[in-house]
Coordinates of N, CA, C and O and ligand atoms in Angstrom, one line a residue:
X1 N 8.6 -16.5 1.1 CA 7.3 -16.0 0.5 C 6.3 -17.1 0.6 O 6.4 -18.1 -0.1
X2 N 5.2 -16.8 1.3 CA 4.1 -17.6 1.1 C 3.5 -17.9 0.0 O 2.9 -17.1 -0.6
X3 N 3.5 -19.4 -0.5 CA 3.0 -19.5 -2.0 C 1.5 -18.9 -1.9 O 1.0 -18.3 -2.9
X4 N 0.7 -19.1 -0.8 CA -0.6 -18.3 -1.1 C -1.0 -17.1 -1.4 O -2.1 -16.7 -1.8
X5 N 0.3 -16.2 -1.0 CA -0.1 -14.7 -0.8 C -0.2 -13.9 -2.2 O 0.7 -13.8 -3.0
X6 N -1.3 -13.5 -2.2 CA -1.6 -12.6 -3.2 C -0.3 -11.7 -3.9 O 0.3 -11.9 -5.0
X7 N -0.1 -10.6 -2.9 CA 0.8 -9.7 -2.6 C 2.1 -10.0 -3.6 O 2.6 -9.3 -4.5
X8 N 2.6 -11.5 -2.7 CA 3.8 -11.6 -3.0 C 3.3 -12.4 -4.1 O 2.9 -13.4 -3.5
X9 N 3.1 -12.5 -5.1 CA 2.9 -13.4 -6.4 C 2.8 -12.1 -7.4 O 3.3 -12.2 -8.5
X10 N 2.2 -11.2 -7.0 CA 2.2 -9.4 -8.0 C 3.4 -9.2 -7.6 O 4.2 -9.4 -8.5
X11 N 3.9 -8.9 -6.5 CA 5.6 -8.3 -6.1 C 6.7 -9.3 -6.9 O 7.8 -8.8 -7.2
X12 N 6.4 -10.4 -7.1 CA 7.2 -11.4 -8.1 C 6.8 -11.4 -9.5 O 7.4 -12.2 -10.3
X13 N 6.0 -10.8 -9.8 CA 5.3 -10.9 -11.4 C 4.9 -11.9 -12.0 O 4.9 -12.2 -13.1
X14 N 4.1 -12.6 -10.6 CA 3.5 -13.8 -11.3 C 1.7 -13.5 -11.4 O 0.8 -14.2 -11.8
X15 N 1.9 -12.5 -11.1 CA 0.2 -12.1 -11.3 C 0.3 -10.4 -11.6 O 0.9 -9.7 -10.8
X16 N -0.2 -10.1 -12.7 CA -0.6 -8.9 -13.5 C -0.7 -8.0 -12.6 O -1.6 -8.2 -11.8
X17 N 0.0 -6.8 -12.7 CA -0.5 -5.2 -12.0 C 0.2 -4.4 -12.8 O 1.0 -4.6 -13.6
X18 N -0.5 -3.0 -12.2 CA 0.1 -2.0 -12.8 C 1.1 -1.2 -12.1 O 0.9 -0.2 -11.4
X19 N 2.4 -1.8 -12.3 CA 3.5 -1.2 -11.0 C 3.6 0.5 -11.4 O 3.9 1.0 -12.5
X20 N 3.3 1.3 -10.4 CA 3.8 2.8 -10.4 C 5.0 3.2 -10.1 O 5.6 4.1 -10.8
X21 N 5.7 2.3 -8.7 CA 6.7 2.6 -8.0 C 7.4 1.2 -8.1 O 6.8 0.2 -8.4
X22 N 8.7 1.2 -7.9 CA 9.7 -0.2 -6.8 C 10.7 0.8 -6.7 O 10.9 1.8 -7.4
X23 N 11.3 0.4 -5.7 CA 12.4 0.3 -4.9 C 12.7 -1.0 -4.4 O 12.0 -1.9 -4.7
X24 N 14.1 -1.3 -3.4 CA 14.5 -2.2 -2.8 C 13.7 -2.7 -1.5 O 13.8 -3.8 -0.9
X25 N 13.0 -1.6 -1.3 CA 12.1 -2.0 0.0 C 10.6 -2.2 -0.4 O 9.8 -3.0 0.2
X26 N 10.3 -1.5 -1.4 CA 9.3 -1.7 -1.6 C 8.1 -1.7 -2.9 O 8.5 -1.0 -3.8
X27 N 6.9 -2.1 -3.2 CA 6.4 -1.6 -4.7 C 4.9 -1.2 -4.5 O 4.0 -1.5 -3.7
X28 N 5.0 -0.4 -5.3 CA 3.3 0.2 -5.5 C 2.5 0.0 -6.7 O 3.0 -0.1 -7.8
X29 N 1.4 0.1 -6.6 CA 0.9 -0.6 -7.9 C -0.5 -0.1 -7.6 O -0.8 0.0 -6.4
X30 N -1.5 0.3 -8.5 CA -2.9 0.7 -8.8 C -3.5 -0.3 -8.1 O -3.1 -1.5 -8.4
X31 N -4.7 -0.1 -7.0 CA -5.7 -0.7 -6.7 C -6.3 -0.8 -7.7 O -6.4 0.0 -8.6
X32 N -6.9 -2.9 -7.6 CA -7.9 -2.9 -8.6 C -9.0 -2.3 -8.1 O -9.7 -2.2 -9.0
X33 N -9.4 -1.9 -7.4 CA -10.7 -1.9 -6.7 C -11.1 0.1 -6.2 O -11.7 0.5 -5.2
X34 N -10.3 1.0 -7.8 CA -10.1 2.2 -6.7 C -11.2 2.6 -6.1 O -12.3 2.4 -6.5
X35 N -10.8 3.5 -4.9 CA -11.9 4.6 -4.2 C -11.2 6.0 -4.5 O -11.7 6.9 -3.9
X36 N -10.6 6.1 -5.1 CA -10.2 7.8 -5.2 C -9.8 7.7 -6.9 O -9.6 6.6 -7.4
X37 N -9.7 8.4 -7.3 CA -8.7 9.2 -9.1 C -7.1 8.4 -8.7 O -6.5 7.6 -9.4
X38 N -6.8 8.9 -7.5 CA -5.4 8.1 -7.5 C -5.8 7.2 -6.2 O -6.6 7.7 -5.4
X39 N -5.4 6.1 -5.9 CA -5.6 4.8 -4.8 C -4.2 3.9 -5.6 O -4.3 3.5 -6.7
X40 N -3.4 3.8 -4.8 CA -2.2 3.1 -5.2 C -2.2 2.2 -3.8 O -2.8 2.6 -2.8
X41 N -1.0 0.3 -3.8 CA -1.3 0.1 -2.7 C 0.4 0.5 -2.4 O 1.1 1.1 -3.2
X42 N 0.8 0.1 -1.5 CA 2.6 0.6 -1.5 C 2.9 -0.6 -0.6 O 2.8 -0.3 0.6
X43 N 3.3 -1.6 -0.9 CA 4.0 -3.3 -0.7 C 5.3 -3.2 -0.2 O 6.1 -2.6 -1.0
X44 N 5.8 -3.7 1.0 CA 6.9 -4.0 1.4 C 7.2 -5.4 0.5 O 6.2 -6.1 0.3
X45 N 8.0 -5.6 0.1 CA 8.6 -6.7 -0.2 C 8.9 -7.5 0.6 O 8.9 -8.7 0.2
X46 N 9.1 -7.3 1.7 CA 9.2 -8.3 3.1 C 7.4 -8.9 3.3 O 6.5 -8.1 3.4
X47 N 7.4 -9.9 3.2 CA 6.0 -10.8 3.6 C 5.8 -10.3 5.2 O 6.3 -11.0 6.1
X48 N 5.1 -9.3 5.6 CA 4.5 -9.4 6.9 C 2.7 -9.1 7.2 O 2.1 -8.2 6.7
X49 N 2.4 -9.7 7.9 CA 0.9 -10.4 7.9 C 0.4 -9.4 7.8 O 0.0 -8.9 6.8
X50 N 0.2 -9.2 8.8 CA -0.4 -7.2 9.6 C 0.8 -6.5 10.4 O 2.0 -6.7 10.6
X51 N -0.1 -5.5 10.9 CA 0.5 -4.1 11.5 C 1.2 -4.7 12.8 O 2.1 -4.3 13.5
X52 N 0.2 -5.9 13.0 CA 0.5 -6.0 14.7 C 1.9 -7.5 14.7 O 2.2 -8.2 15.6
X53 N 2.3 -7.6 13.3 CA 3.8 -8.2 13.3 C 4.9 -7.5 12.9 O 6.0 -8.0 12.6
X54 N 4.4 -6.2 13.0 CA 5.9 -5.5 12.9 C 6.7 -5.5 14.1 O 6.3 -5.4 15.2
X55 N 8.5 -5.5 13.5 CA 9.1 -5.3 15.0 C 10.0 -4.2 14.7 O 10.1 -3.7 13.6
X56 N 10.6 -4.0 15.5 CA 11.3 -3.1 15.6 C 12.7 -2.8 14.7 O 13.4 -1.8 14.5
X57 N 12.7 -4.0 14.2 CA 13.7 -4.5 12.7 C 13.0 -3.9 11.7 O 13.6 -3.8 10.6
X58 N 11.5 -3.2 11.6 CA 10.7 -2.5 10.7 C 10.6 -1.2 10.6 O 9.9 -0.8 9.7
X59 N 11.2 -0.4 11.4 CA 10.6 0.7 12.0 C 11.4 1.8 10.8 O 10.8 2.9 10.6
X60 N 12.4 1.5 10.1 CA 13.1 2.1 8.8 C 12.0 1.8 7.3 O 11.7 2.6 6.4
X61 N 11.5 0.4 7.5 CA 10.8 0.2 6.7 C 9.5 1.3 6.4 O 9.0 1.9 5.5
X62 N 9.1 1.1 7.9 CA 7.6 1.9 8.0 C 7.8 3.8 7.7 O 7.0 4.6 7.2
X63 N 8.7 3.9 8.2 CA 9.2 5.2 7.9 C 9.5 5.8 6.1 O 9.4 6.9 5.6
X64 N 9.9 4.3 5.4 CA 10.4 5.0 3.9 C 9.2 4.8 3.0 O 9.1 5.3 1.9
X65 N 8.1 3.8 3.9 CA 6.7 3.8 3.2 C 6.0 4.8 2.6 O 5.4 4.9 1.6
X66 N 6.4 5.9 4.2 CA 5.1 7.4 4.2 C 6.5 8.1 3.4 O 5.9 8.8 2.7
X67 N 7.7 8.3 3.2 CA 8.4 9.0 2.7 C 7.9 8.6 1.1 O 7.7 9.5 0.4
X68 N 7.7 6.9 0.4 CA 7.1 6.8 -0.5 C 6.1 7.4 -0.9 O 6.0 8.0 -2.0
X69 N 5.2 7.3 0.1 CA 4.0 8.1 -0.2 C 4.1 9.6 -0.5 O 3.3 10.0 -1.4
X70 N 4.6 10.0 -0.1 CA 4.4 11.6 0.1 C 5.1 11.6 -1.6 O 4.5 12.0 -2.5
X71 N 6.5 11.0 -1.9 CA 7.3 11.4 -3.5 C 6.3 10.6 -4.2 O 6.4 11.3 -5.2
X72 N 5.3 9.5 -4.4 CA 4.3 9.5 -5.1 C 3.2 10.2 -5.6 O 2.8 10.2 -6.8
X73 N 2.5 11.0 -4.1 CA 1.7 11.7 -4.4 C 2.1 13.7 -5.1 O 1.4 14.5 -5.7
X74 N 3.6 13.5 -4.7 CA 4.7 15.0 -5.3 C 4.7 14.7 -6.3 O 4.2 15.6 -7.0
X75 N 5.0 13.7 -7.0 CA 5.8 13.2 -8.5 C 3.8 13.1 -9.2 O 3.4 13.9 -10.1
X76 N 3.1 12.5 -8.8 CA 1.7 12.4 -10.0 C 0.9 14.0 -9.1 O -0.3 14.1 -9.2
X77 N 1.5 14.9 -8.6 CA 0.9 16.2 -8.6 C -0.7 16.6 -7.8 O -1.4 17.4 -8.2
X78 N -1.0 15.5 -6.4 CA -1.8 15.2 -6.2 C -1.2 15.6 -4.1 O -1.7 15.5 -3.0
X79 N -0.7 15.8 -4.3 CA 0.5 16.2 -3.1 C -0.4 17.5 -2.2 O -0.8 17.4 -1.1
X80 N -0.4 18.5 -2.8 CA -0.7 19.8 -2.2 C -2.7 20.0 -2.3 O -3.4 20.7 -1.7
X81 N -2.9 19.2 -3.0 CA -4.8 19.4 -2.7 C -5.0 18.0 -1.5 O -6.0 17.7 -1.0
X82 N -3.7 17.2 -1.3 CA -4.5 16.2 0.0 C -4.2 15.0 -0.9 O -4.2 14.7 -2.0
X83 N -3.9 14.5 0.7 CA -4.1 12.6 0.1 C -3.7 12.0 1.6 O -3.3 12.6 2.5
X84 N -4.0 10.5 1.7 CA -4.3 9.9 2.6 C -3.7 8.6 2.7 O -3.8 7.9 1.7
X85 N -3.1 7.9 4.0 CA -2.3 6.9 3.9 C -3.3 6.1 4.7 O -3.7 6.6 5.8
X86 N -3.8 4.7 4.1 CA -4.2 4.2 5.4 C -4.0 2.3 5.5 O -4.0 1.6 4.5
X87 N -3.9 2.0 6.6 CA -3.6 0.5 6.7 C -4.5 0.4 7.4 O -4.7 1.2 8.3
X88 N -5.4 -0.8 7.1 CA -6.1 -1.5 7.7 C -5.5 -2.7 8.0 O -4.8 -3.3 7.2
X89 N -5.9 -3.0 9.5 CA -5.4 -4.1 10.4 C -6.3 -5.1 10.7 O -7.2 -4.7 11.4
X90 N -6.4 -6.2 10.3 CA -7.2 -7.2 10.6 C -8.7 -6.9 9.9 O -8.9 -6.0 9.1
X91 N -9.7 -7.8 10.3 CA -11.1 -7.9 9.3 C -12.0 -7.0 9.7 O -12.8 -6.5 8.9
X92 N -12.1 -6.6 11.3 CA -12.6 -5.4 11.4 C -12.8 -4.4 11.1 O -13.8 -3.8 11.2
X93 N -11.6 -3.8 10.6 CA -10.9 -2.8 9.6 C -11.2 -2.9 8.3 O -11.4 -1.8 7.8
X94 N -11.3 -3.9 7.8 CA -11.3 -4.2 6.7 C -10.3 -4.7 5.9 O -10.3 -4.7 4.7
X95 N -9.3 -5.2 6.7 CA -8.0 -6.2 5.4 C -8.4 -7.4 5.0 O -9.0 -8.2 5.7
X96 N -8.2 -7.5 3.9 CA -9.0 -8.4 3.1 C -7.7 -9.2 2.6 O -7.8 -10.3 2.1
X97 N -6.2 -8.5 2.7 CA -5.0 -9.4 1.9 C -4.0 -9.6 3.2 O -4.0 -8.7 4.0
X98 N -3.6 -10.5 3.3 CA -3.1 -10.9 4.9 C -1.5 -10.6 4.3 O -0.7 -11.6 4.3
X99 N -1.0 -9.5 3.8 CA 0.2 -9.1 3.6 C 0.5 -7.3 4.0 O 0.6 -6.7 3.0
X100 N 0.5 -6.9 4.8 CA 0.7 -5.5 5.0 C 1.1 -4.4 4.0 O 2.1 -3.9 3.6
X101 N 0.0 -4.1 3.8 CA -0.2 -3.0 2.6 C -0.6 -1.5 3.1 O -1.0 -1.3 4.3
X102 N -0.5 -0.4 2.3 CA -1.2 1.0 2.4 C -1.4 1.6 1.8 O -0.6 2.1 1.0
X103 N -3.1 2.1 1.7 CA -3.6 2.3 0.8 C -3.1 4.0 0.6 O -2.9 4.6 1.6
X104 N -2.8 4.9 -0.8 CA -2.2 6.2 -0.5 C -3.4 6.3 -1.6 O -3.5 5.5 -2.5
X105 N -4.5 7.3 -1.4 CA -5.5 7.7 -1.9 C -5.4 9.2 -2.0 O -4.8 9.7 -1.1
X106 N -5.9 10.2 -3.1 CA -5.8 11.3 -3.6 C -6.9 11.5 -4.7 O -7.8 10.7 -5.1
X107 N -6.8 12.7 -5.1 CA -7.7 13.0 -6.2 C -8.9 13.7 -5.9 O -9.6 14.3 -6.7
X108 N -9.1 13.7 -4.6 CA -10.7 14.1 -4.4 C -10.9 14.5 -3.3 O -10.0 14.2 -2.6
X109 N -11.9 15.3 -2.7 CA -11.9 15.5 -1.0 C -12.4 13.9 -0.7 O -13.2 13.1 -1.2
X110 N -11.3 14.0 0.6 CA -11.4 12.8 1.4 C -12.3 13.4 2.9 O -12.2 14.5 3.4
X111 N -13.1 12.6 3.3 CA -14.3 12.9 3.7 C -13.5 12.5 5.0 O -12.5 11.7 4.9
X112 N -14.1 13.0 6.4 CA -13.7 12.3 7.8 C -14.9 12.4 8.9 O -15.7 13.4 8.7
X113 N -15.2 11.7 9.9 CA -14.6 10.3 10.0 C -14.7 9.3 8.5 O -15.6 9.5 7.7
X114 N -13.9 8.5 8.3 CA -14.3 7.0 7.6 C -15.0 6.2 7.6 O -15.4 6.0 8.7
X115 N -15.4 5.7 6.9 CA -16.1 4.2 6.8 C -16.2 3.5 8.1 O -16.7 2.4 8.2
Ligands
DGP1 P1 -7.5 -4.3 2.3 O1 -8.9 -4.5 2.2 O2 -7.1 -3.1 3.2 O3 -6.7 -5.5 2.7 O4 -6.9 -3.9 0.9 C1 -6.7 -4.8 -0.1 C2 -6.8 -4.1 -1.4 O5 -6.2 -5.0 -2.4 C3 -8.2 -3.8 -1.9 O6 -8.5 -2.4 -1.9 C4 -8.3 -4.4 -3.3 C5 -6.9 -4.7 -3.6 N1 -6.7 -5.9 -4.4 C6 -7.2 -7.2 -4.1 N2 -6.8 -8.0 -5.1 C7 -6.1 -7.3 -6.0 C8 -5.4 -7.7 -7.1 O7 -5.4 -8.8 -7.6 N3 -4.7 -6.7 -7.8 C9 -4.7 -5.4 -7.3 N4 -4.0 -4.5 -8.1 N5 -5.3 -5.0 -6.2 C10 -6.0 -6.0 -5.5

């Protein structure tokens, strides 16, 4: 675990959140910063930078993420009007935490194209 990383210092409880979810693979916790009624982030426990360090040792991981997502947005009842998974990759995108996160947003019409 990187002592600098945000991420992993909340996933260890050394910095305050509001956990929603854990599991063994992974935890979710309220954006401080929401954009929707629900914006949760959903944290691998494994330290990986971005999208473009995953390998193929991940590919169960990335898979039980969106299965998270979907029994998150089932379980708070946010499931059947819509909701949205999204990872931003690098600064262009807009990642601002160099730990691979995904934002699961609901609550509201989600507007398309994006930002
Ligand atoms: P991104 O910009 O895609 O890397 O998303 C990072 C998100 O992390 C952003 O929406 C705000 C959120 N965030 C930043 N710092 C904290 C924090 O200390 N606690 C929580 N709960 N969220 C944070």
């Amino acid at each position: 675990m990187p002592e600098e990383c945000l991420f992993c210092k909340i996933l260890a409880g050394e910095i305050q959140s509001n956990i929603i979810y854990r599991d063994d693979l992974v935890v979710a916790f309220e954006d401080v910063n929401p954009q929707a009624p629900h914006h949760y982030l959903i944290v691998p426990r494994k330290h990986i930078r971005t999208t473009l360090d995953l390998s193929t040792a991940d590919n169960e991981l990335i898979g039980h993420i969106y299965q998270v997502a979907g029994k998150i947005a089932h379980d708070m009842e946010f499931a059947e009007e819509g909701f949205r998974v999204v990872n931003n990759c690098n600064e262009g995108a807009g990642q601002s935490v160099w730990h691979i996160h995904f934002h699961l947003l609901g609550g509201r019409d989600l507007t398309w194209p994006p930002g």
